[in-house]
């Protein structure tokens, strides 16, 4: 006897396939990056923040990333550590456990420490091992907190006063994402620099110059940690975002112009060579991407509040007899 399949069941199945595919792609992108010359510890963080089928998808994506990246030696060790992460997360669900963040952090940190300690031969290697394990534990807390905020669509609403820990996690997510993306380039354009610059511009335009400066400094710091060539980037993007927010006046073109001018002059202060020219090219590209973003992502918070208030007021007038 055939079983009826409703439209809702089909939509749920399609949604699950899309979600699992997205998780696998994200895990592969993370695992192909490196930190301190080692496989990224945030692959374990990402897997530890997932549960159920999402955790398995993260594991599959990470293994695929190690294979595609050609990192077979370290990849085998890290893959073994990821298996323990998957096993623990399958037992402890992130939705049902009150200590889920602690379990995620300890699981990610422990797996990364074990994987790197086995290949450590000097005191410097052991110190790097400790640093990577701390990064993995912190990254797990950040990923878990951001995933919960994303499900509630509250990431853009978090402030330092409303929820300090979540605010720190949002900033940590900006730094981690910028650092991971800085390993990928298209020609002379570095994806991480473009992402960090565009993100700081959006923050300056939406929340003010102070938020833009903080977001720019944190995101650029992530790029600097991932790649030593960009150690100067925080001193360039942070003031550029502040200037962009100061002179925006609610206009994207003014914000982008102030950002590009300040960032270009700041980069020139560190001397112009081929790498610095490539950074300037990325800054120009980020401003172009910023101009193409929908107004909803860049509108000032006050403007959004006024628009919503106007919409609510009009609905009240319509509902009145």
mmCIF file of C-alpha atoms in Angstrom:
data_model
loop_
_atom_site.group_PDB
_atom_site.id
_atom_site.type_symbol
_atom_site.label_atom_id
_atom_site.label_comp_id
_atom_site.label_asym_id
_atom_site.label_seq_id
_atom_site.Cartn_x
_atom_site.Cartn_y
_atom_site.Cartn_z
ATOM 1 C CA UNK A 1 0.000 0.000 0.000
ATOM 2 C CA UNK A 2 1.489 3.323 -1.062
ATOM 3 C CA UNK A 3 1.935 6.082 1.487
ATOM 4 C CA UNK A 4 0.794 9.575 0.628
ATOM 5 C CA UNK A 5 3.525 12.191 0.441
ATOM 6 C CA UNK A 6 2.413 15.706 1.269
ATOM 7 C CA UNK A 7 3.904 18.925 -0.022
ATOM 8 C CA UNK A 8 5.125 19.817 3.483
ATOM 9 C CA UNK A 9 7.121 16.566 3.724
ATOM 10 C CA UNK A 10 8.755 17.251 0.367
ATOM 11 C CA UNK A 11 9.657 20.793 1.436
ATOM 12 C CA UNK A 12 11.146 19.517 4.686
ATOM 13 C CA UNK A 13 13.235 16.958 2.819
ATOM 14 C CA UNK A 14 14.463 19.568 0.314
ATOM 15 C CA UNK A 15 15.300 21.937 3.161
ATOM 16 C CA UNK A 16 17.304 19.209 4.931
ATOM 17 C CA UNK A 17 19.293 18.416 1.774
ATOM 18 C CA UNK A 18 20.086 22.084 1.196
ATOM 19 C CA UNK A 19 21.100 22.557 4.847
ATOM 20 C CA UNK A 20 23.368 19.499 4.852
ATOM 21 C CA UNK A 21 24.979 20.593 1.596
ATOM 22 C CA UNK A 22 25.615 24.078 2.979
ATOM 23 C CA UNK A 23 27.149 22.616 6.165
ATOM 24 C CA UNK A 24 29.454 20.350 4.136
ATOM 25 C CA UNK A 25 30.625 23.218 1.915
ATOM 26 C CA UNK A 26 31.281 25.444 4.926
ATOM 27 C CA UNK A 27 33.214 22.656 6.678
ATOM 28 C CA UNK A 28 35.314 22.030 3.555
ATOM 29 C CA UNK A 29 36.168 25.725 3.239
ATOM 30 C CA UNK A 30 37.188 25.859 6.910
ATOM 31 C CA UNK A 31 39.280 22.680 6.810
ATOM 32 C CA UNK A 32 41.316 23.816 3.781
ATOM 33 C CA UNK A 33 42.604 26.850 5.718
ATOM 34 C CA UNK A 34 45.532 26.808 8.144
ATOM 35 C CA UNK A 35 46.545 28.523 11.385
ATOM 36 C CA UNK A 36 50.192 28.654 12.519
ATOM 37 C CA UNK A 37 51.072 26.265 9.714
ATOM 38 C CA UNK A 38 48.654 23.606 11.003
ATOM 39 C CA UNK A 39 45.177 22.559 9.798
ATOM 40 C CA UNK A 40 42.573 25.036 10.978
ATOM 41 C CA UNK A 41 41.346 24.218 14.513
ATOM 42 C CA UNK A 42 37.990 25.736 13.593
ATOM 43 C CA UNK A 43 37.023 22.627 11.625
ATOM 44 C CA UNK A 44 36.676 20.845 14.975
ATOM 45 C CA UNK A 45 34.915 23.930 16.402
ATOM 46 C CA UNK A 46 32.389 23.884 13.590
ATOM 47 C CA UNK A 47 31.679 20.177 13.999
ATOM 48 C CA UNK A 48 31.402 20.512 17.781
ATOM 49 C CA UNK A 49 28.773 23.242 17.357
ATOM 50 C CA UNK A 50 26.573 20.957 15.243
ATOM 51 C CA UNK A 51 24.353 18.076 16.290
ATOM 52 C CA UNK A 52 22.729 15.099 14.611
ATOM 53 C CA UNK A 53 22.936 14.967 10.834
ATOM 54 C CA UNK A 54 24.540 18.426 10.748
ATOM 55 C CA UNK A 55 27.503 17.132 12.740
ATOM 56 C CA UNK A 56 27.947 14.205 10.349
ATOM 57 C CA UNK A 57 27.731 16.612 7.397
ATOM 58 C CA UNK A 58 30.422 18.797 8.981
ATOM 59 C CA UNK A 59 32.668 15.746 9.393
ATOM 60 C CA UNK A 60 32.194 14.680 5.759
ATOM 61 C CA UNK A 61 32.858 18.214 4.547
ATOM 62 C CA UNK A 62 36.014 18.502 6.673
ATOM 63 C CA UNK A 63 37.412 15.220 5.349
ATOM 64 C CA UNK A 64 36.653 16.339 1.786
ATOM 65 C CA UNK A 65 38.443 19.615 2.491
ATOM 66 C CA UNK A 66 41.580 17.853 3.723
ATOM 67 C CA UNK A 67 41.580 15.653 0.616
ATOM 68 C CA UNK A 68 41.012 18.553 -1.778
ATOM 69 C CA UNK A 69 43.644 20.625 0.015
ATOM 70 C CA UNK A 70 46.222 17.853 -0.338
ATOM 71 C CA UNK A 71 46.946 17.891 3.410
ATOM 72 C CA UNK A 72 47.128 14.112 3.795
ATOM 73 C CA UNK A 73 49.683 13.896 6.637
ATOM 74 C CA UNK A 74 47.981 16.191 9.133
ATOM 75 C CA UNK A 75 44.569 15.420 7.676
ATOM 76 C CA UNK A 76 44.632 11.810 8.844
ATOM 77 C CA UNK A 77 45.444 12.824 12.426
ATOM 78 C CA UNK A 78 42.845 15.589 12.520
ATOM 79 C CA UNK A 79 40.225 13.318 10.949
ATOM 80 C CA UNK A 80 40.743 10.817 13.752
ATOM 81 C CA UNK A 81 40.206 13.607 16.272
ATOM 82 C CA UNK A 82 37.059 14.732 14.460
ATOM 83 C CA UNK A 83 35.595 11.261 14.901
ATOM 84 C CA UNK A 84 35.626 11.765 18.664
ATOM 85 C CA UNK A 85 33.901 15.127 18.195
ATOM 86 C CA UNK A 86 31.162 13.522 16.119
ATOM 87 C CA UNK A 87 30.689 10.706 18.639
ATOM 88 C CA UNK A 88 30.313 13.083 21.593
ATOM 89 C CA UNK A 89 28.022 15.502 19.760
ATOM 90 C CA UNK A 90 25.761 12.649 18.666
ATOM 91 C CA UNK A 91 25.326 11.772 22.338
ATOM 92 C CA UNK A 92 25.005 15.309 23.734
ATOM 93 C CA UNK A 93 22.488 17.323 21.715
ATOM 94 C CA UNK A 94 23.066 21.061 21.647
ATOM 95 C CA UNK A 95 19.339 21.688 22.055
ATOM 96 C CA UNK A 96 18.707 19.446 25.062
ATOM 97 C CA UNK A 97 21.749 19.983 27.262
ATOM 98 C CA UNK A 98 22.208 22.977 29.552
ATOM 99 C CA UNK A 99 25.982 22.496 29.486
ATOM 100 C CA UNK A 100 26.168 22.170 25.712
ATOM 101 C CA UNK A 101 28.561 25.104 25.279
ATOM 102 C CA UNK A 102 30.988 23.657 27.814
ATOM 103 C CA UNK A 103 30.799 20.221 26.204
ATOM 104 C CA UNK A 104 31.363 21.716 22.737
ATOM 105 C CA UNK A 105 34.349 23.758 23.899
ATOM 106 C CA UNK A 106 35.998 20.902 25.791
ATOM 107 C CA UNK A 107 35.365 18.453 22.942
ATOM 108 C CA UNK A 108 36.833 20.734 20.274
ATOM 109 C CA UNK A 109 39.797 21.827 22.408
ATOM 110 C CA UNK A 110 40.591 18.275 23.514
ATOM 111 C CA UNK A 111 40.449 16.811 20.013
ATOM 112 C CA UNK A 112 42.668 19.536 18.546
ATOM 113 C CA UNK A 113 45.159 19.243 21.414
ATOM 114 C CA UNK A 114 45.396 15.472 21.036
ATOM 115 C CA UNK A 115 45.783 15.678 17.257
ATOM 116 C CA UNK A 116 48.579 18.259 17.357
ATOM 117 C CA UNK A 117 50.341 16.956 20.472
ATOM 118 C CA UNK A 118 51.005 13.627 18.765
ATOM 119 C CA UNK A 119 53.107 15.410 16.130
ATOM 120 C CA UNK A 120 54.822 17.886 18.489
ATOM 121 C CA UNK A 121 58.555 17.447 18.899
ATOM 122 C CA UNK A 122 59.716 20.751 20.397
ATOM 123 C CA UNK A 123 58.592 23.159 23.109
ATOM 124 C CA UNK A 124 57.464 25.579 20.395
ATOM 125 C CA UNK A 125 55.261 22.895 18.882
ATOM 126 C CA UNK A 126 53.675 22.219 22.268
ATOM 127 C CA UNK A 127 52.974 25.945 22.759
ATOM 128 C CA UNK A 128 51.378 26.107 19.323
ATOM 129 C CA UNK A 129 49.373 23.032 20.248
ATOM 130 C CA UNK A 130 48.003 24.786 23.345
ATOM 131 C CA UNK A 131 47.188 27.948 21.363
ATOM 132 C CA UNK A 132 45.356 25.967 18.692
ATOM 133 C CA UNK A 133 43.350 24.027 21.276
ATOM 134 C CA UNK A 134 42.287 27.273 22.983
ATOM 135 C CA UNK A 135 41.256 28.652 19.579
ATOM 136 C CA UNK A 136 39.240 25.502 18.911
ATOM 137 C CA UNK A 137 37.432 25.708 22.251
ATOM 138 C CA UNK A 138 36.641 29.394 21.821
ATOM 139 C CA UNK A 139 35.598 28.815 18.226
ATOM 140 C CA UNK A 140 33.149 26.112 19.315
ATOM 141 C CA UNK A 141 31.441 28.480 21.750
ATOM 142 C CA UNK A 142 31.306 31.181 19.068
ATOM 143 C CA UNK A 143 29.883 28.824 16.431
ATOM 144 C CA UNK A 144 27.289 27.371 18.800
ATOM 145 C CA UNK A 145 26.138 30.785 20.031
ATOM 146 C CA UNK A 146 25.969 32.208 16.490
ATOM 147 C CA UNK A 147 23.990 29.224 15.216
ATOM 148 C CA UNK A 148 21.410 29.771 17.946
ATOM 149 C CA UNK A 149 21.213 33.489 17.218
ATOM 150 C CA UNK A 150 20.881 32.790 13.493
ATOM 151 C CA UNK A 151 17.957 30.428 14.082
ATOM 152 C CA UNK A 152 16.194 33.225 15.992
ATOM 153 C CA UNK A 153 17.381 35.870 13.467
ATOM 154 C CA UNK A 154 18.832 37.974 16.289
ATOM 155 C CA UNK A 155 22.481 38.366 15.233
ATOM 156 C CA UNK A 156 21.980 41.939 14.010
ATOM 157 C CA UNK A 157 20.067 42.859 17.189
ATOM 158 C CA UNK A 158 22.787 41.918 19.694
ATOM 159 C CA UNK A 159 24.445 44.779 21.572
ATOM 160 C CA UNK A 160 27.063 44.890 24.308
ATOM 161 C CA UNK A 161 24.384 45.953 26.797
ATOM 162 C CA UNK A 162 21.706 43.419 25.878
ATOM 163 C CA UNK A 163 23.967 40.339 25.855
ATOM 164 C CA UNK A 164 27.728 40.914 26.352
ATOM 165 C CA UNK A 165 28.732 37.273 25.743
ATOM 166 C CA UNK A 166 26.769 37.045 22.506
ATOM 167 C CA UNK A 167 28.233 40.379 21.405
ATOM 168 C CA UNK A 168 31.752 39.036 21.967
ATOM 169 C CA UNK A 169 30.813 35.893 20.029
ATOM 170 C CA UNK A 170 29.580 37.986 17.101
ATOM 171 C CA UNK A 171 32.897 39.852 17.017
ATOM 172 C CA UNK A 172 34.751 36.553 17.329
ATOM 173 C CA UNK A 173 32.752 35.196 14.417
ATOM 174 C CA UNK A 174 33.781 38.195 12.295
ATOM 175 C CA UNK A 175 37.454 37.581 13.095
ATOM 176 C CA UNK A 176 37.274 33.833 12.469
ATOM 177 C CA UNK A 177 35.386 34.213 9.180
ATOM 178 C CA UNK A 178 37.838 36.862 7.932
ATOM 179 C CA UNK A 179 40.810 34.705 8.896
ATOM 180 C CA UNK A 180 39.436 31.641 7.120
ATOM 181 C CA UNK A 181 38.509 33.553 3.971
ATOM 182 C CA UNK A 182 41.927 35.256 3.839
ATOM 183 C CA UNK A 183 43.373 31.941 2.618
ATOM 184 C CA UNK A 184 41.411 32.243 -0.610
ATOM 185 C CA UNK A 185 42.147 34.612 -3.465
ATOM 186 C CA UNK A 186 40.878 35.259 -6.976
ATOM 187 C CA UNK A 187 43.778 36.756 -8.869
ATOM 188 C CA UNK A 188 45.046 39.679 -6.792
ATOM 189 C CA UNK A 189 41.806 39.922 -4.834
ATOM 190 C CA UNK A 190 41.923 38.368 -1.371
ATOM 191 C CA UNK A 191 38.462 37.214 -0.257
ATOM 192 C CA UNK A 192 39.234 37.740 3.435
ATOM 193 C CA UNK A 193 40.276 41.389 3.008
ATOM 194 C CA UNK A 194 37.239 42.119 0.861
ATOM 195 C CA UNK A 195 34.968 40.465 3.430
ATOM 196 C CA UNK A 196 36.544 42.320 6.382
ATOM 197 C CA UNK A 197 36.421 45.683 4.589
ATOM 198 C CA UNK A 198 32.846 45.243 3.400
ATOM 199 C CA UNK A 199 31.716 44.061 6.841
ATOM 200 C CA UNK A 200 33.287 47.052 8.585
ATOM 201 C CA UNK A 201 31.689 49.414 6.060
ATOM 202 C CA UNK A 202 28.270 47.875 6.631
ATOM 203 C CA UNK A 203 28.710 48.155 10.415
ATOM 204 C CA UNK A 204 29.798 51.793 10.160
ATOM 205 C CA UNK A 205 26.873 52.634 7.904
ATOM 206 C CA UNK A 206 24.280 50.752 9.949
ATOM 207 C CA UNK A 207 25.411 51.282 13.550
ATOM 208 C CA UNK A 208 27.814 54.236 13.432
ATOM 209 C CA UNK A 209 31.522 54.921 13.157
ATOM 210 C CA UNK A 210 32.379 53.350 16.519
ATOM 211 C CA UNK A 211 30.849 50.005 15.588
ATOM 212 C CA UNK A 212 32.544 50.170 12.199
ATOM 213 C CA UNK A 213 35.950 50.786 13.765
ATOM 214 C CA UNK A 214 35.561 47.911 16.233
ATOM 215 C CA UNK A 215 34.296 45.516 13.558
ATOM 216 C CA UNK A 216 37.082 46.578 11.191
ATOM 217 C CA UNK A 217 39.793 46.108 13.812
ATOM 218 C CA UNK A 218 38.539 42.666 14.867
ATOM 219 C CA UNK A 219 38.016 41.411 11.303
ATOM 220 C CA UNK A 220 41.417 42.690 10.171
ATOM 221 C CA UNK A 221 43.012 41.056 13.207
ATOM 222 C CA UNK A 222 41.579 37.742 12.029
ATOM 223 C CA UNK A 223 43.259 38.231 8.647
ATOM 224 C CA UNK A 224 46.545 39.149 10.348
ATOM 225 C CA UNK A 225 46.525 36.028 12.546
ATOM 226 C CA UNK A 226 45.852 33.807 9.546
ATOM 227 C CA UNK A 227 48.395 35.465 7.258
ATOM 228 C CA UNK A 228 51.409 37.370 8.570
ATOM 229 C CA UNK A 229 51.512 39.578 5.448
ATOM 230 C CA UNK A 230 48.449 41.488 6.681
ATOM 231 C CA UNK A 231 49.707 42.444 10.144
ATOM 232 C CA UNK A 232 49.205 46.148 9.346
ATOM 233 C CA UNK A 233 45.622 45.731 8.168
ATOM 234 C CA UNK A 234 43.891 46.550 11.469
ATOM 235 C CA UNK A 235 45.634 49.937 11.587
ATOM 236 C CA UNK A 236 44.186 50.676 8.138
ATOM 237 C CA UNK A 237 40.642 49.296 8.111
ATOM 238 C CA UNK A 238 39.571 50.458 11.594
ATOM 239 C CA UNK A 239 40.156 54.214 11.044
ATOM 240 C CA UNK A 240 38.888 53.928 7.466
ATOM 241 C CA UNK A 241 35.593 52.443 8.700
ATOM 242 C CA UNK A 242 35.314 55.193 11.318
ATOM 243 C CA UNK A 243 35.817 57.882 8.657
ATOM 244 C CA UNK A 244 33.335 56.163 6.354
ATOM 245 C CA UNK A 245 30.694 56.125 9.080
ATOM 246 C CA UNK A 246 31.443 59.724 10.044
ATOM 247 C CA UNK A 247 30.933 61.143 6.549
ATOM 248 C CA UNK A 248 28.229 58.780 5.313
ATOM 249 C CA UNK A 249 25.220 60.951 6.136
ATOM 250 C CA UNK A 250 23.020 58.014 5.226
ATOM 251 C CA UNK A 251 24.540 57.814 1.733
ATOM 252 C CA UNK A 252 26.450 54.712 0.657
ATOM 253 C CA UNK A 253 28.589 56.584 -1.865
ATOM 254 C CA UNK A 254 29.895 59.003 0.766
ATOM 255 C CA UNK A 255 30.678 56.163 3.172
ATOM 256 C CA UNK A 256 32.480 54.156 0.494
ATOM 257 C CA UNK A 257 34.438 57.212 -0.691
ATOM 258 C CA UNK A 258 35.629 58.101 2.797
ATOM 259 C CA UNK A 259 36.558 54.497 3.492
ATOM 260 C CA UNK A 260 38.550 54.026 0.277
ATOM 261 C CA UNK A 261 40.413 57.323 0.601
ATOM 262 C CA UNK A 262 41.388 56.759 4.239
ATOM 263 C CA UNK A 263 42.331 53.108 3.724
ATOM 264 C CA UNK A 264 44.461 53.912 0.664
ATOM 265 C CA UNK A 265 46.343 56.671 2.464
ATOM 266 C CA UNK A 266 46.791 54.445 5.518
ATOM 267 C CA UNK A 267 48.207 51.625 3.418
ATOM 268 C CA UNK A 268 50.619 54.033 1.719
ATOM 269 C CA UNK A 269 52.063 54.957 5.127
ATOM 270 C CA UNK A 270 53.403 51.395 5.447
ATOM 271 C CA UNK A 271 55.194 51.644 2.098
ATOM 272 C CA UNK A 272 53.941 50.675 -1.334
ATOM 273 C CA UNK A 273 55.006 47.377 -2.880
ATOM 274 C CA UNK A 274 53.175 44.707 -4.830
ATOM 275 C CA UNK A 275 51.470 43.254 -1.752
ATOM 276 C CA UNK A 276 50.284 46.689 -0.604
ATOM 277 C CA UNK A 277 48.961 47.490 -4.074
ATOM 278 C CA UNK A 278 47.017 44.231 -3.965
ATOM 279 C CA UNK A 279 45.504 45.307 -0.615
ATOM 280 C CA UNK A 280 44.463 48.634 -2.136
ATOM 281 C CA UNK A 281 42.846 46.758 -5.031
ATOM 282 C CA UNK A 282 40.921 44.642 -2.500
ATOM 283 C CA UNK A 283 39.767 47.801 -0.711
ATOM 284 C CA UNK A 284 38.423 49.246 -3.966
ATOM 285 C CA UNK A 285 36.702 45.948 -4.729
ATOM 286 C CA UNK A 286 35.123 45.838 -1.265
ATOM 287 C CA UNK A 287 33.650 49.306 -1.795
ATOM 288 C CA UNK A 288 32.166 48.130 -5.109
ATOM 289 C CA UNK A 289 30.622 45.099 -3.377
ATOM 290 C CA UNK A 290 29.308 47.397 -0.646
ATOM 291 C CA UNK A 291 27.584 49.600 -3.210
ATOM 292 C CA UNK A 292 25.822 46.547 -4.683
ATOM 293 C CA UNK A 293 24.437 45.341 -1.344
ATOM 294 C CA UNK A 294 20.685 45.759 -0.705
ATOM 295 C CA UNK A 295 19.690 48.872 1.224
ATOM 296 C CA UNK A 296 18.275 46.678 4.011
ATOM 297 C CA UNK A 297 21.794 45.532 4.941
ATOM 298 C CA UNK A 298 23.302 49.011 5.007
ATOM 299 C CA UNK A 299 20.469 51.288 6.172
ATOM 300 C CA UNK A 300 21.012 53.056 9.473
ATOM 301 C CA UNK A 301 19.358 51.448 12.478
ATOM 302 C CA UNK A 302 17.336 54.593 13.088
ATOM 303 C CA UNK A 303 16.052 54.591 9.517
ATOM 304 C CA UNK A 304 14.889 50.987 9.852
ATOM 305 C CA UNK A 305 13.097 51.833 13.096
ATOM 306 C CA UNK A 306 11.389 54.821 11.468
ATOM 307 C CA UNK A 307 10.316 52.733 8.480
ATOM 308 C CA UNK A 308 8.872 50.019 10.705
ATOM 309 C CA UNK A 309 7.125 52.624 12.855
ATOM 310 C CA UNK A 310 5.605 54.170 9.738
ATOM 311 C CA UNK A 311 4.441 50.774 8.513
ATOM 312 C CA UNK A 312 2.847 49.991 11.876
ATOM 313 C CA UNK A 313 1.154 53.390 11.966
ATOM 314 C CA UNK A 314 -0.288 52.908 8.493
ATOM 315 C CA UNK A 315 -1.622 49.486 9.488
ATOM 316 C CA UNK A 316 -3.332 51.048 12.505
ATOM 317 C CA UNK A 317 -5.011 53.671 10.309
ATOM 318 C CA UNK A 318 -6.156 51.010 7.875
ATOM 319 C CA UNK A 319 -7.621 48.862 10.629
ATOM 320 C CA UNK A 320 -9.608 51.785 12.101
ATOM 321 C CA UNK A 321 -13.263 51.933 10.943
#
